[in-house]
Rosetta silent file (secondary structure, phi, psi, omega in degrees, C-alpha in Angstrom):
SEQUENCE: FTYLLGTWKDNGTSCIVTKACRNIMTKFGCSDYPLSHQLFYFMVADMKGCSDRLFLRAQYYKNIFCASMMKINLMIESNGFRFSSRDLFMENIMFCGMSGFSDFYKPSWLETVLTWQKPEEGCFGKPSENSEHPSRVKDQEQLLRRVKRREKVFADGCSSHNTAVAVGVLGGFLYYY
SCORE:     score description
SCORE:     0.000 S_00000001
   1 L     0.000  -29.945 -177.941  113.208   62.086  109.409 S_00000001
   2 H   -65.415  -35.537  177.721  115.097   61.701  112.684 S_00000001
   3 H   -72.582  -35.709  178.122  115.785   58.022  111.986 S_00000001
   4 H   -66.090  -43.830 -178.407  116.823   58.794  108.430 S_00000001
   5 H   -79.682  -21.177 -176.614  119.177   61.554  109.565 S_00000001
   6 L    83.791   18.834 -178.316  120.402   59.710  112.646 S_00000001
   7 L   -97.423    8.869 -178.376  119.353   62.544  114.946 S_00000001
   8 L   -69.366  -18.481  171.063  116.978   60.411  117.030 S_00000001
   9 L  -157.331  165.193  177.876  119.719   60.210  119.685 S_00000001
  10 L   -58.484  131.671 -178.437  123.275   61.477  120.107 S_00000001
  11 L    55.736   33.960 -179.571  125.521   59.667  117.624 S_00000001
  12 L   -70.759  151.989  175.786  122.471   57.779  116.347 S_00000001
  13 L   -69.462  137.670  178.295  122.657   55.474  113.365 S_00000001
  14 L   -97.467  172.983  176.431  121.297   57.081  110.204 S_00000001
  15 L    67.409   24.363  175.209  119.303   55.590  107.320 S_00000001
  16 L   -82.392  130.604  179.226  116.957   53.617  109.575 S_00000001
  17 L  -118.127  109.430  177.377  113.590   52.997  107.891 S_00000001
  18 L   -81.238  160.639  179.456  110.772   51.970  110.223 S_00000001
  19 H   -61.306  -43.016  179.965  107.701   50.194  108.882 S_00000001
  20 H   -60.994  -44.097 -179.772  105.502   53.149  109.844 S_00000001
  21 H   -66.348  -43.046  177.890  107.786   55.599  108.063 S_00000001
  22 H   -56.111  -44.784 -178.838  108.017   53.358  104.979 S_00000001
  23 H   -64.536  -41.604  179.986  104.215   53.259  104.806 S_00000001
  24 H   -69.101  -45.621 -173.449  103.852   57.030  105.160 S_00000001
  25 H   -76.988  -11.240  178.247  106.644   57.956  102.764 S_00000001
  26 L  -114.707    7.330 -179.324  105.485   55.604   99.989 S_00000001
  27 L   -72.211  128.872  177.709  101.748   56.264  100.290 S_00000001
  28 L   -88.018  154.156  177.225  100.231   57.432   97.027 S_00000001
  29 L    95.831    0.671  175.829   97.562   60.097   96.847 S_00000001
  30 L   -73.540  158.472  176.673   99.092   62.591   99.255 S_00000001
  31 L  -142.703  174.110  176.522   99.091   66.233   98.246 S_00000001
  32 H    56.507 -134.367 -174.538  100.449   69.598   99.287 S_00000001
  33 H   -67.188  -38.946  175.598  103.045   69.564  102.093 S_00000001
  34 H   -56.876  -37.401  178.336  102.786   65.848  102.922 S_00000001
  35 H   -67.315  -45.777 -179.706  103.612   65.153   99.262 S_00000001
  36 H   -65.455  -31.070  178.047  106.575   67.542   99.167 S_00000001
  37 H   -73.027  -30.107  173.690  107.856   65.979  102.401 S_00000001
  38 H   -62.509  -47.567  178.923  107.646   62.515  100.833 S_00000001
  39 H   -61.705  -44.727 -179.493  109.873   63.695   98.002 S_00000001
  40 H   -58.577  -37.657  177.614  112.206   65.441  100.454 S_00000001
  41 H   -57.589  -47.107 -179.961  112.566   62.165  102.388 S_00000001
  42 H   -69.988  -32.855  176.236  113.872   60.388   99.278 S_00000001
  43 H   -64.062  -45.131  179.810  116.132   63.342   98.446 S_00000001
  44 H   -63.583  -42.353  178.835  117.697   63.214  101.913 S_00000001
  45 H   -59.617  -41.175  176.535  118.154   59.435  101.654 S_00000001
  46 H   -61.979  -47.164 -177.801  119.994   59.938   98.347 S_00000001
  47 H   -64.517  -32.644  179.564  122.210   62.644   99.833 S_00000001
  48 H   -82.762  -11.494 -178.455  123.004   60.466  102.862 S_00000001
  49 L    73.047   31.022 -179.354  123.767   57.464  100.645 S_00000001
  50 L   -64.873  139.885 -174.496  121.205   55.263  102.393 S_00000001
  51 L  -113.612    8.631  176.541  121.182   51.696  101.103 S_00000001
  52 L   -54.128  146.420 -176.159  117.890   50.329  102.461 S_00000001
  53 H   -59.109  -25.775  176.568  116.092   48.393   99.717 S_00000001
  54 H   -55.437  -38.851 -173.818  113.351   51.037   99.737 S_00000001
  55 H   -79.149   -6.440  172.365  115.791   53.519   98.237 S_00000001
  56 H   -66.996  -21.836  179.547  116.552   51.264   95.271 S_00000001
  57 H  -106.035   20.384 -176.569  113.191   52.523   93.987 S_00000001
  58 H   -56.679  -44.592 -177.829  113.826   56.173   94.868 S_00000001
  59 H   -64.335  -36.330  176.605  113.621   57.378   91.269 S_00000001
  60 H   -57.626  -49.213  179.921  110.297   55.579   90.804 S_00000001
  61 H   -67.024  -40.857  178.396  108.830   57.463   93.766 S_00000001
  62 H   -59.968  -41.451  178.372  110.395   60.764   92.705 S_00000001
  63 H   -59.407  -47.376 -178.639  108.797   60.398   89.255 S_00000001
  64 H   -66.793  -46.719 -177.803  105.356   59.820   90.758 S_00000001
  65 H   -63.043  -44.711 -177.930  105.661   62.518   93.401 S_00000001
  66 H   -71.237  -28.432  173.739  106.926   65.186   90.986 S_00000001
  67 H   -64.035  -42.446  177.354  104.208   64.352   88.451 S_00000001
  68 H   -67.377  -38.330 -179.819  101.652   65.029   91.194 S_00000001
  69 H   -68.050  -32.443  175.563  103.519   68.149   92.290 S_00000001
  70 H   -66.017  -42.289  177.481  103.453   69.474   88.722 S_00000001
  71 H   -59.610  -42.405  178.868   99.663   69.029   88.658 S_00000001
  72 H   -62.519  -45.207 -179.407   99.438   70.951   91.920 S_00000001
  73 H   -64.643  -38.183  177.567  101.625   73.769   90.580 S_00000001
  74 H   -65.537  -34.986  176.620   99.578   74.013   87.400 S_00000001
  75 H   -68.826  -42.531  177.278   96.434   74.250   89.548 S_00000001
  76 H   -59.427  -42.552  178.117   98.033   76.940   91.718 S_00000001
  77 H   -62.235  -46.580 -177.785   98.914   78.817   88.527 S_00000001
  78 H   -66.880  -22.909  176.915   95.380   78.490   87.123 S_00000001
  79 L   -89.095    7.353  174.023   93.999   79.797   90.439 S_00000001
  80 L    85.227   21.470  176.549   96.080   82.961   90.140 S_00000001
  81 L    54.867   53.328  177.878   98.923   82.161   92.562 S_00000001
  82 L   -54.253  146.749 -178.829   96.966   82.900   95.748 S_00000001
  83 H   -54.527  -39.943 -177.383   99.203   83.990   98.600 S_00000001
  84 H   -65.658  -13.806 -179.139   98.213   80.923  100.616 S_00000001
  85 H  -107.439   -7.581 -172.630   99.638   78.654   97.861 S_00000001
  86 H   -64.224  -42.036 -179.291  102.868   80.453   97.030 S_00000001
  87 H   -61.608  -46.744  178.495  105.097   78.713   99.572 S_00000001
  88 H   -62.245  -42.957  178.165  103.979   75.263   98.399 S_00000001
  89 H   -55.479  -47.355 -179.478  104.383   76.337   94.764 S_00000001
  90 H   -69.557  -39.263  177.396  107.982   77.382   95.421 S_00000001
  91 H   -59.588  -42.085 -179.979  108.763   74.261   97.497 S_00000001
  92 H   -62.640  -41.847  177.287  107.539   72.097   94.627 S_00000001
  93 H   -63.484  -46.901 -176.748  109.780   73.927   92.154 S_00000001
  94 H   -62.200  -52.586 -175.734  112.763   73.725   94.492 S_00000001
  95 H   -67.767  -45.770 -179.240  112.441   70.040   95.411 S_00000001
  96 H   -71.703  -36.182  175.457  111.486   68.708   91.971 S_00000001
  97 H   -61.548  -45.376  178.190  114.006   70.958   90.243 S_00000001
  98 H   -64.925  -23.225  179.616  116.756   69.702   92.562 S_00000001
  99 L   -87.507    3.771  174.428  115.599   66.158   91.769 S_00000001
 100 L    99.473    7.317 -178.949  116.277   66.703   88.074 S_00000001
 101 L   -93.528   88.281 -173.077  112.831   67.631   86.782 S_00000001
 102 H   -69.567  -13.920  178.227  113.725   70.617   84.621 S_00000001
 103 H   -66.869  -10.679  174.696  110.124   71.109   83.478 S_00000001
 104 H   -79.571  -13.704 -178.829  109.625   72.955   86.775 S_00000001
 105 L   -92.638   62.413  178.274  112.001   75.673   85.534 S_00000001
 106 L   -81.068  130.205  178.260  109.447   77.519   83.419 S_00000001
 107 H   -54.391  -37.988 -179.679  110.528   81.079   82.556 S_00000001
 108 H   -66.218  -31.235  177.895  107.015   82.355   83.326 S_00000001
 109 H   -72.691  -35.663  175.194  107.225   80.796   86.803 S_00000001
 110 H   -61.612  -47.032  179.579  110.555   82.510   87.410 S_00000001
 111 H   -59.390  -41.244  179.558  109.016   85.842   86.412 S_00000001
 112 H   -64.276  -48.464  179.987  106.081   85.209   88.743 S_00000001
 113 H   -58.705  -40.289 -179.942  108.262   84.286   91.729 S_00000001
 114 H   -63.459  -28.475  178.095  110.339   87.424   91.185 S_00000001
 115 H   -71.576  -16.332 -179.693  107.180   89.569   91.454 S_00000001
 116 L   -84.573   -9.151  179.045  106.678   88.223   94.992 S_00000001
 117 E   -71.876  135.003  177.638  109.923   89.726   96.222 S_00000001
 118 L   -73.524  118.320 -171.610  109.382   92.774   98.406 S_00000001
 119 L   -63.227  -35.596 -179.078  111.126   95.546   96.419 S_00000001
 120 L   -76.457  -45.737 -173.179  112.317   97.622   99.364 S_00000001
 121 L   -86.715  -28.902 -178.238  113.424   94.798  101.660 S_00000001
 122 L    83.631    1.180 -177.045  114.526   92.270   99.036 S_00000001
 123 L  -102.123 -175.137  176.945  112.906   89.426  100.959 S_00000001
 124 E  -123.955  147.650  179.536  109.802   87.298  100.471 S_00000001
 125 E   165.319 -145.146 -178.087  106.802   87.097  102.765 S_00000001
 126 L   -61.462  127.400  179.332  103.501   88.780  103.439 S_00000001
 127 L   -64.958  155.009  175.278  102.497   90.947  100.467 S_00000001
 128 L   -64.919  157.556 -179.090  102.091   94.685  100.932 S_00000001
 129 H   -55.488  -36.387 -175.136   98.539   95.901  101.474 S_00000001
 130 H   -91.830    2.585 -176.503   98.370   97.323   97.946 S_00000001
 131 H   -95.910   -7.549 -178.741   99.895   94.351   96.124 S_00000001
 132 L  -122.159  154.579  175.514   96.953   91.961   96.505 S_00000001
 133 L   -66.313  134.239 -175.511   93.316   92.172   95.546 S_00000001
 134 H   -55.878  -30.101 -178.567   91.283   93.255   98.629 S_00000001
 135 H   -66.589  -15.279 -178.631   88.981   90.199   98.439 S_00000001
 136 H   -93.936   -3.603 -175.230   91.940   87.977   99.300 S_00000001
 137 H   -60.855  -43.449 -179.695   92.852   89.768  102.531 S_00000001
 138 H   -60.686  -42.954  177.615   90.693   87.489  104.718 S_00000001
 139 H   -59.819  -42.469 -179.356   92.319   84.377  103.163 S_00000001
 140 H   -65.959  -44.105 -178.799   95.764   85.851  103.835 S_00000001
 141 H   -62.501  -39.460  177.969   94.965   86.746  107.431 S_00000001
 142 H   -61.986  -44.873 -178.974   93.728   83.204  108.080 S_00000001
 143 H   -64.241  -40.494 -174.739   96.924   81.723  106.640 S_00000001
 144 H   -69.405  -12.187  175.164   99.167   84.064  108.580 S_00000001
 145 L   -73.184  -25.908  179.541   97.747   82.765  111.870 S_00000001
 146 L   -91.356  114.927 -177.650   99.440   79.433  111.181 S_00000001
 147 L  -112.992  130.937  179.338  103.156   79.873  111.746 S_00000001
 148 L   -64.639  151.379  174.468  105.683   77.200  110.857 S_00000001
 149 L   -57.541  138.477  178.464  107.927   75.833  113.557 S_00000001
 150 L    60.159   17.105  177.839  111.053   77.955  113.864 S_00000001
 151 L   -82.387  140.105  177.909  109.564   80.416  111.382 S_00000001
 152 L  -121.990  115.693  174.296  110.481   84.044  111.866 S_00000001
 153 E  -108.002  123.296 -175.929  108.199   86.690  110.401 S_00000001
 154 L   -87.976  165.379 -177.034  109.640   90.153  110.786 S_00000001
 155 L   -58.166  -29.725 -179.063  107.731   93.396  111.367 S_00000001
 156 L   -83.814    6.918  178.915  108.172   94.379  107.716 S_00000001
 157 L    89.051   -0.585  178.607  106.383   91.200  106.588 S_00000001
 158 E   -71.759  139.069  178.792  109.561   89.351  105.623 S_00000001
 159 E  -115.741  126.322  178.994  109.451   85.609  106.253 S_00000001
 160 H   -63.049  -39.811 -179.510  112.645   83.685  106.914 S_00000001
 161 H   -67.331  -52.020 -179.260  111.070   80.493  105.525 S_00000001
 162 H   -58.640  -40.088  179.884  109.588   82.078  102.373 S_00000001
 163 H   -66.495  -42.279  178.959  112.835   83.884  101.666 S_00000001
 164 H   -63.458  -43.340  178.950  114.904   80.718  102.113 S_00000001
 165 H   -65.246  -42.474  178.813  112.623   78.715   99.805 S_00000001
 166 H   -61.687  -39.967  177.188  112.654   81.520   97.223 S_00000001
 167 H   -61.821  -41.215  176.425  116.465   81.599   97.345 S_00000001
 168 H   -61.507  -42.765  178.413  116.462   77.836   96.704 S_00000001
 169 H   -63.595  -49.250 -177.954  114.114   78.294   93.752 S_00000001
 170 H   -64.061  -38.225  175.584  116.124   81.162   92.275 S_00000001
 171 H   -61.855  -39.847  177.080  119.361   79.209   92.743 S_00000001
 172 H   -62.918  -43.426  177.287  117.821   76.297   90.868 S_00000001
 173 H   -62.299  -44.070  178.856  116.827   78.558   87.989 S_00000001
 174 H   -60.092  -44.161 -179.570  120.326   80.062   87.890 S_00000001
 175 H   -64.597  -41.950 -177.432  121.912   76.616   87.847 S_00000001
 176 H   -68.660  -44.674 -176.603  119.545   75.348   85.141 S_00000001
 177 L   -91.349    0.000    0.000  119.853   78.359   82.818 S_00000001
């Protein structure tokens, strides 16, 4: 991403595509966060107006990536929206929705995401003790040990990352409807 953004050095040239990056960002069969980051790479290239020949096929890759991301979201839904999958679920809606795939804007998914908002604080993050089935507590505790870079989790369980992604999702729904 640093070569794409031009942040690899002060006043660096943007839209540089290395062979290694091309191979990673066009690899099929990725899932979860690597897959959403592949899509995000092509979204950023579009926003930056990058003209490398790779980006002439951006829509082709977006179609494939979002089809896979829809399968993942449907699986997350069928598994009951486990806490450990919610962030990825929302990222997939946000990125594919922003890429023009309106089938991610399902009313039932909007209703579900809204139930994850902490009613007192208004943010998104770690569920309250009484909002999840007790058998899932161990899974949640394991996930919460892994903290994203620059992630801020507040004492009340609010997550800056989860809240930001949820705001992106809700904004997409508002724009679409």
